[in-house]
Amino acid sequence: QVQLVESGGGLVQPGGSLTLSCAASGSIRNIYDMAWYRRALGKQRELVARISSGGSTEYADAVKGRFTISRDNAKNTVSLQMNSLKPDDTAVYYCNADIITTKIWRQVYWGQGTQVTVSS
């Protein structure tokens, strides 16, 4: 059994900052890529940022220069530092991880989502 639990969402004013965190727990043997996705109301889910186990990163054009993804392989966590937030960043943010379990079963897992609202 593997779980991803996110934290850190909330309400922030435009120009403000938030940090999202996600912890993976359970029968984990190895974690490959970890990522953050978001889904705004009425829109499709989109990739925000991804980080490999080696630390290579990629970002959506809309967040480049404002968001930073990082991970702690020892703790099985991934974080998303979000700066200069805009109303368009309002969405439910989901953590995602490509995991091999102790039973050698590889699967992509998702967190339950955390709401980020950027509004004055």
Backbone as ProteinMPNN parsed JSONL, in Angstrom:
{"seq_chain_A": "QVQLVESGGGLVQPGGSLTLSCAASGSIRNIYDMAWYRRALGKQRELVARISSGGSTEYADAVKGRFTISRDNAKNTVSLQMNSLKPDDTAVYYCNADIITTKIWRQVYWGQGTQVTVSS", "coords_chain_A": {"N_chain_A": [[0.849, -1.185, 0.0], [0.628, 2.134, -0.937], [0.853, 5.58, -0.261], [0.281, 9.013, -1.089], [0.576, 12.094, 0.349], [-0.459, 15.352, 0.402], [0.33, 18.733, 1.419], [0.026, 22.168, 2.491], [-1.422, 23.918, 0.876], [-3.665, 26.747, 0.271], [-5.038, 30.052, 0.818], [-3.835, 32.886, -0.842], [-2.518, 36.142, -1.472], [-2.263, 37.889, -4.635], [1.009, 37.884, -6.0], [2.123, 36.799, -3.793], [3.561, 34.006, -1.886], [3.72, 30.432, -1.678], [4.349, 27.196, -0.314], [4.148, 23.943, -1.351], [3.962, 20.621, -0.158], [4.692, 17.133, -0.387], [4.399, 13.89, 0.736], [5.474, 10.627, 0.323], [4.512, 7.403, 1.309], [4.619, 4.043, 2.697], [4.796, 0.803, 1.153], [7.408, 1.109, -0.343], [9.887, 0.692, -2.753], [11.45, 2.034, -4.595], [11.563, 5.325, -6.007], [10.877, 6.916, -8.973], [10.384, 9.416, -11.241], [8.98, 12.389, -9.787], [6.229, 14.606, -9.469], [4.282, 17.626, -9.921], [0.984, 18.39, -10.623], [-1.783, 20.344, -11.827], [-5.227, 21.339, -11.656], [-7.379, 23.567, -12.854], [-10.542, 25.186, -12.328], [-12.902, 24.081, -14.599], [-11.013, 23.458, -16.482], [-8.554, 21.305, -18.078], [-6.46, 18.89, -16.436], [-3.061, 19.763, -15.871], [0.492, 19.497, -16.353], [2.675, 20.842, -13.985], [5.285, 20.862, -12.852], [8.173, 18.717, -12.948], [10.372, 16.323, -11.51], [13.26, 14.362, -11.711], [14.674, 11.305, -10.311], [17.308, 11.813, -10.154], [17.439, 14.507, -10.005], [16.969, 16.157, -12.19], [15.008, 18.656, -13.754], [11.847, 19.849, -15.028], [9.625, 22.347, -16.276], [6.363, 23.779, -16.633], [5.691, 26.251, -19.105], [4.224, 28.388, -18.123], [4.93, 28.672, -15.48], [7.63, 28.887, -15.236], [10.555, 30.232, -13.793], [9.182, 31.196, -11.646], [8.227, 29.137, -10.031], [9.636, 26.455, -8.104], [10.692, 23.181, -8.067], [11.55, 20.548, -5.849], [13.17, 17.741, -4.257], [13.472, 15.254, -1.678], [15.175, 12.513, -1.523], [15.799, 10.695, 0.477], [13.774, 11.007, 2.294], [11.548, 10.579, 0.824], [10.024, 12.69, -0.271], [8.54, 15.473, -1.993], [8.613, 18.842, -3.01], [7.059, 21.995, -3.774], [7.923, 25.116, -4.404], [6.323, 28.098, -4.639], [6.363, 31.184, -6.053], [5.625, 34.701, -6.561], [2.865, 34.539, -7.128], [-0.057, 34.241, -9.18], [-3.475, 35.108, -10.024], [-4.236, 33.282, -12.014], [-2.946, 30.99, -11.247], [-4.563, 29.71, -9.527], [-5.938, 26.721, -8.476], [-6.532, 23.173, -8.036], [-3.942, 21.379, -6.731], [-1.975, 18.581, -7.469], [0.001, 15.943, -6.29], [2.303, 13.636, -7.706], [3.737, 10.478, -8.349], [6.082, 8.161, -9.611], [6.375, 4.954, -8.839], [8.102, 2.127, -7.6], [7.068, -0.664, -5.898], [7.691, -2.609, -2.901], [6.977, -5.086, -3.643], [7.779, -5.258, -6.18], [6.178, -3.927, -8.03], [5.313, -1.633, -10.386], [3.951, 1.556, -10.516], [2.053, 4.543, -11.148], [1.312, 6.879, -8.761], [-1.109, 8.993, -7.135], [-1.707, 11.955, -5.22], [-4.262, 13.301, -3.001], [-4.89, 15.856, -3.58], [-4.577, 19.424, -3.209], [-5.931, 22.554, -2.448], [-5.151, 25.592, -3.995], [-5.554, 28.964, -3.818], [-5.443, 32.037, -5.341], [-5.969, 35.214, -4.646], [-7.159, 38.544, -4.126]], "CA_chain_A": [[0.0, 0.0, 0.0], [1.399, 3.379, -1.049], [0.038, 6.8, -0.162], [0.879, 10.329, -1.258], [-0.202, 13.065, 1.127], [-0.024, 16.725, 0.147], [0.011, 19.76, 2.402], [0.572, 23.484, 2.193], [-2.283, 24.778, 0.076], [-4.377, 27.777, 1.001], [-5.389, 31.313, 0.159], [-2.718, 33.826, -0.837], [-2.749, 37.309, -2.328], [-1.395, 37.954, -5.816], [2.375, 38.272, -5.679], [2.57, 36.079, -2.615], [4.26, 32.73, -2.028], [3.271, 29.244, -0.946], [5.127, 25.986, -0.551], [3.416, 22.682, -1.255], [4.785, 19.456, 0.161], [4.046, 15.841, -0.616], [5.164, 12.79, 1.314], [5.087, 9.282, -0.088], [4.748, 6.429, 2.37], [4.115, 2.703, 2.432], [5.706, -0.258, 0.693], [8.15, 1.737, -1.438], [11.236, 0.221, -3.014], [12.165, 3.096, -5.299], [10.714, 6.334, -6.646], [11.472, 7.553, -10.138], [9.967, 10.809, -11.333], [7.923, 12.963, -8.963], [5.729, 15.763, -10.219], [3.091, 18.351, -9.491], [0.003, 18.751, -11.641], [-2.874, 21.167, -11.304], [-6.456, 21.405, -12.438], [-8.195, 24.74, -12.556], [-11.969, 24.966, -12.557], [-13.297, 24.117, -15.996], [-9.883, 23.175, -17.368], [-7.947, 19.981, -17.939], [-5.266, 18.805, -15.58], [-1.834, 20.056, -16.6], [1.749, 19.335, -15.635], [3.282, 22.073, -13.495], [6.728, 20.65, -12.758], [8.558, 17.337, -12.752], [11.773, 16.157, -11.113], [13.703, 12.973, -11.766], [15.36, 10.854, -9.098], [18.641, 12.417, -10.178], [17.34, 15.946, -9.795], [16.652, 16.92, -13.402], [13.688, 19.264, -13.62], [11.177, 20.503, -16.153], [8.533, 23.201, -15.816], [5.443, 24.367, -17.602], [6.1, 27.611, -19.463], [3.483, 29.365, -17.33], [5.465, 28.811, -14.117], [9.09, 29.004, -15.266], [11.082, 31.423, -13.147], [8.401, 31.518, -10.453], [8.069, 27.93, -9.215], [10.803, 25.591, -7.995], [10.412, 21.848, -7.539], [12.697, 19.897, -5.232], [12.808, 16.489, -3.608], [14.394, 14.652, -0.716], [15.058, 11.08, -1.798], [15.879, 9.941, 1.727], [12.496, 11.131, 3.001], [10.463, 10.329, -0.146], [9.18, 13.875, -0.341], [8.711, 16.435, -3.076], [8.056, 20.143, -2.648], [6.902, 22.974, -4.849], [7.982, 26.487, -3.918], [5.615, 28.93, -5.611], [6.538, 32.611, -5.802], [4.968, 35.623, -7.498], [1.634, 33.85, -7.52], [-1.042, 34.997, -9.945], [-4.815, 34.488, -9.967], [-4.29, 32.137, -12.93], [-2.374, 29.815, -10.588], [-5.601, 29.109, -8.706], [-6.239, 25.371, -8.95], [-6.206, 22.075, -7.133], [-2.619, 20.871, -7.076], [-1.85, 17.155, -7.18], [1.311, 15.316, -6.286], [2.33, 12.449, -8.561], [5.033, 9.805, -8.22], [6.259, 6.89, -10.318], [6.92, 4.194, -7.709], [8.203, 0.665, -7.576], [6.8, -1.104, -4.533], [8.533, -3.7, -2.402], [6.568, -6.295, -4.368], [8.26, -5.028, -7.536], [5.045, -3.482, -8.838], [5.533, -0.242, -10.748], [2.671, 2.246, -10.743], [2.018, 5.977, -10.868], [0.381, 7.179, -7.685], [-1.556, 10.379, -7.029], [-2.23, 12.439, -3.955], [-5.679, 13.641, -2.996], [-5.025, 17.227, -4.067], [-4.647, 20.518, -2.243], [-6.427, 23.747, -3.118], [-4.405, 26.856, -3.949], [-6.382, 30.073, -4.306], [-4.709, 33.297, -5.386], [-7.008, 36.238, -4.756], [-7.056, 39.663, -3.19]], "C_chain_A": [[0.889, 1.24, 0.0], [0.443, 4.556, -0.974], [0.891, 8.022, -0.448], [-0.017, 11.325, -0.535], [0.381, 14.443, 0.913], [-0.391, 17.629, 1.317], [0.532, 21.096, 1.896], [-0.286, 24.389, 1.345], [-2.953, 25.839, 0.933], [-4.684, 28.981, 0.153], [-4.21, 32.279, 0.276], [-3.044, 34.968, -1.775], [-1.851, 37.25, -3.557], [-0.023, 38.521, -5.453], [2.954, 37.54, -4.491], [3.223, 34.744, -2.94], [3.578, 31.649, -1.2], [4.229, 28.116, -1.255], [4.23, 24.769, -0.336], [4.399, 21.555, -0.966], [3.981, 18.192, -0.062], [4.963, 14.756, -0.076], [4.6, 11.465, 0.837], [5.433, 8.31, 1.026], [4.169, 5.073, 1.983], [5.208, 1.782, 1.941], [6.481, 0.198, -0.543], [9.543, 1.146, -1.546], [12.066, 1.342, -3.645], [11.152, 4.068, -5.909], [11.467, 6.937, -7.81], [11.041, 9.008, -10.182], [8.897, 11.15, -10.292], [7.491, 14.256, -9.632], [4.563, 16.42, -9.487], [2.251, 18.673, -10.73], [-1.014, 19.682, -10.997], [-4.069, 21.106, -12.252], [-7.248, 22.611, -11.969], [-9.646, 24.446, -12.917], [-12.289, 25.106, -14.038], [-12.186, 23.816, -16.98], [-9.366, 21.767, -17.138], [-6.756, 20.038, -16.994], [-4.019, 19.032, -16.423], [-0.617, 19.844, -15.709], [2.28, 20.707, -15.23], [4.803, 21.939, -13.485], [6.994, 19.182, -12.483], [10.027, 17.294, -12.351], [12.123, 14.681, -11.118], [14.392, 12.59, -10.455], [16.762, 11.441, -9.013], [18.638, 13.92, -10.04], [17.087, 16.784, -11.034], [15.213, 17.419, -13.325], [13.148, 19.764, -14.957], [9.96, 21.235, -15.616], [7.617, 23.573, -16.971], [5.879, 25.799, -17.879], [5.459, 28.653, -18.547], [4.091, 29.607, -15.945], [6.979, 28.962, -14.081], [9.537, 30.32, -14.654], [10.331, 31.813, -11.885], [8.292, 30.347, -9.487], [9.365, 27.129, -9.221], [10.384, 24.265, -7.368], [11.693, 21.265, -6.96], [12.225, 18.609, -4.571], [13.887, 16.069, -2.632], [14.228, 13.147, -0.861], [15.092, 10.245, -0.518], [14.537, 9.93, 2.467], [11.293, 10.843, 2.101], [9.486, 11.492, -0.208], [9.512, 14.724, -1.563], [8.007, 17.72, -2.666], [7.947, 21.024, -3.883], [6.859, 24.348, -4.208], [7.382, 27.377, -5.001], [5.739, 30.398, -5.198], [5.8, 33.431, -6.852], [3.669, 35.032, -8.033], [0.657, 34.793, -8.193], [-2.417, 34.348, -9.79], [-4.946, 33.275, -10.886], [-3.666, 30.87, -12.346], [-3.395, 29.119, -9.687], [-6.014, 27.765, -9.297], [-6.112, 24.397, -7.784], [-4.893, 21.482, -7.626], [-2.481, 19.431, -6.582], [-0.385, 16.72, -7.259], [1.22, 13.993, -7.055], [3.706, 11.806, -8.424], [5.0, 8.452, -8.915], [7.044, 5.965, -9.38], [6.998, 2.716, -8.024], [8.023, 0.224, -6.125], [7.759, -2.226, -4.143], [8.155, -5.031, -3.037], [6.904, -6.181, -5.844], [7.095, -4.741, -8.489], [5.228, -2.002, -9.108], [4.207, 0.405, -11.121], [2.845, 3.73, -10.461], [0.925, 6.228, -9.84], [0.077, 8.686, -7.651], [-1.961, 10.714, -5.601], [-3.676, 12.864, -4.102], [-5.929, 15.063, -3.495], [-5.106, 18.24, -2.94], [-5.003, 21.807, -2.996], [-5.481, 24.924, -2.905], [-5.288, 27.929, -4.574], [-5.585, 31.36, -4.212], [-5.731, 34.403, -5.651], [-6.763, 37.342, -3.742], [-8.374, 39.856, -2.448]], "O_chain_A": [[1.786, 1.375, 0.832], [-0.643, 4.528, -1.553], [2.071, 8.069, -0.099], [-1.222, 11.386, -0.782], [1.553, 14.688, 1.197], [-1.296, 17.331, 2.097], [1.367, 21.153, 0.993], [0.09, 25.538, 1.111], [-2.83, 25.838, 2.158], [-4.6, 28.937, -1.074], [-3.656, 32.466, 1.36], [-3.762, 34.788, -2.759], [-0.791, 36.627, -3.521], [0.092, 39.494, -4.708], [4.147, 37.649, -4.212], [3.414, 34.394, -4.104], [2.954, 31.916, -0.173], [4.845, 28.079, -2.32], [3.635, 24.598, 0.728], [5.522, 21.544, -1.47], [2.756, 18.181, 0.059], [6.152, 14.713, -0.394], [3.399, 11.214, 0.937], [6.511, 8.383, 1.616], [3.348, 4.964, 1.073], [6.384, 1.951, 2.263], [6.233, -0.276, -1.651], [10.29, 1.099, -0.568], [13.22, 1.566, -3.279], [10.04, 3.686, -6.274], [12.587, 7.419, -7.642], [11.31, 9.758, -9.243], [8.039, 10.332, -9.961], [8.292, 14.924, -10.286], [3.959, 15.851, -8.577], [2.759, 19.163, -11.739], [-1.09, 19.789, -9.773], [-3.941, 20.861, -13.452], [-7.723, 22.664, -10.834], [-9.93, 23.558, -13.721], [-11.984, 26.127, -14.655], [-12.391, 23.908, -18.19], [-9.692, 21.121, -16.142], [-6.141, 21.084, -16.788], [-3.93, 18.552, -17.553], [-0.681, 19.989, -14.489], [2.325, 21.625, -16.049], [5.518, 22.779, -14.032], [6.179, 18.487, -11.876], [10.826, 18.119, -12.793], [11.378, 13.852, -10.596], [14.657, 13.44, -9.605], [17.333, 11.552, -7.927], [19.694, 14.547, -9.966], [16.998, 18.008, -10.938], [14.315, 16.699, -12.887], [13.903, 20.059, -15.884], [9.342, 20.812, -14.639], [8.04, 23.667, -18.124], [6.381, 26.482, -16.986], [6.071, 29.674, -18.231], [3.806, 30.621, -15.309], [7.555, 29.147, -13.009], [8.985, 31.38, -14.947], [10.791, 32.671, -11.132], [8.266, 30.537, -8.271], [10.099, 27.121, -10.209], [9.8, 24.231, -6.285], [12.78, 21.459, -7.504], [11.029, 18.413, -4.353], [15.046, 16.468, -2.739], [13.251, 12.575, -0.377], [14.464, 9.188, -0.456], [14.209, 8.974, 3.169], [10.152, 10.862, 2.562], [8.27, 11.299, -0.198], [10.625, 14.685, -2.087], [6.941, 17.689, -2.052], [8.636, 20.828, -4.884], [5.883, 24.706, -3.549], [7.864, 27.408, -6.133], [5.276, 30.797, -4.13], [5.402, 32.915, -7.897], [3.417, 35.03, -9.238], [0.548, 35.968, -7.841], [-2.511, 33.165, -9.461], [-5.685, 32.34, -10.575], [-3.844, 29.786, -12.901], [-3.114, 28.05, -9.145], [-6.391, 27.678, -10.465], [-5.651, 24.751, -6.699], [-4.759, 21.128, -8.798], [-2.819, 19.107, -5.443], [0.349, 17.089, -8.176], [0.186, 13.325, -7.047], [4.721, 12.501, -8.386], [4.027, 7.704, -8.821], [8.237, 6.171, -9.155], [6.095, 2.134, -8.625], [8.738, 0.684, -5.235], [8.534, -2.717, -4.964], [8.921, -5.993, -2.978], [6.371, -6.928, -6.666], [7.046, -5.254, -9.607], [5.292, -1.2, -8.176], [3.444, -0.124, -11.93], [3.674, 4.127, -9.642], [-0.229, 5.842, -10.025], [0.881, 9.518, -8.072], [-2.486, 9.872, -4.872], [-4.248, 12.798, -5.19], [-7.067, 15.424, -3.797], [-5.63, 17.956, -1.863], [-4.437, 22.099, -4.049], [-5.067, 25.212, -1.782], [-5.712, 27.807, -5.723], [-5.11, 31.73, -3.139], [-6.283, 34.505, -6.746], [-6.236, 37.111, -2.654], [-8.486, 40.753, -1.612]]}, "name": "protein", "num_of_chains": 1, "seq": "QVQLVESGGGLVQPGGSLTLSCAASGSIRNIYDMAWYRRALGKQRELVARISSGGSTEYADAVKGRFTISRDNAKNTVSLQMNSLKPDDTAVYYCNADIITTKIWRQVYWGQGTQVTVSS"}
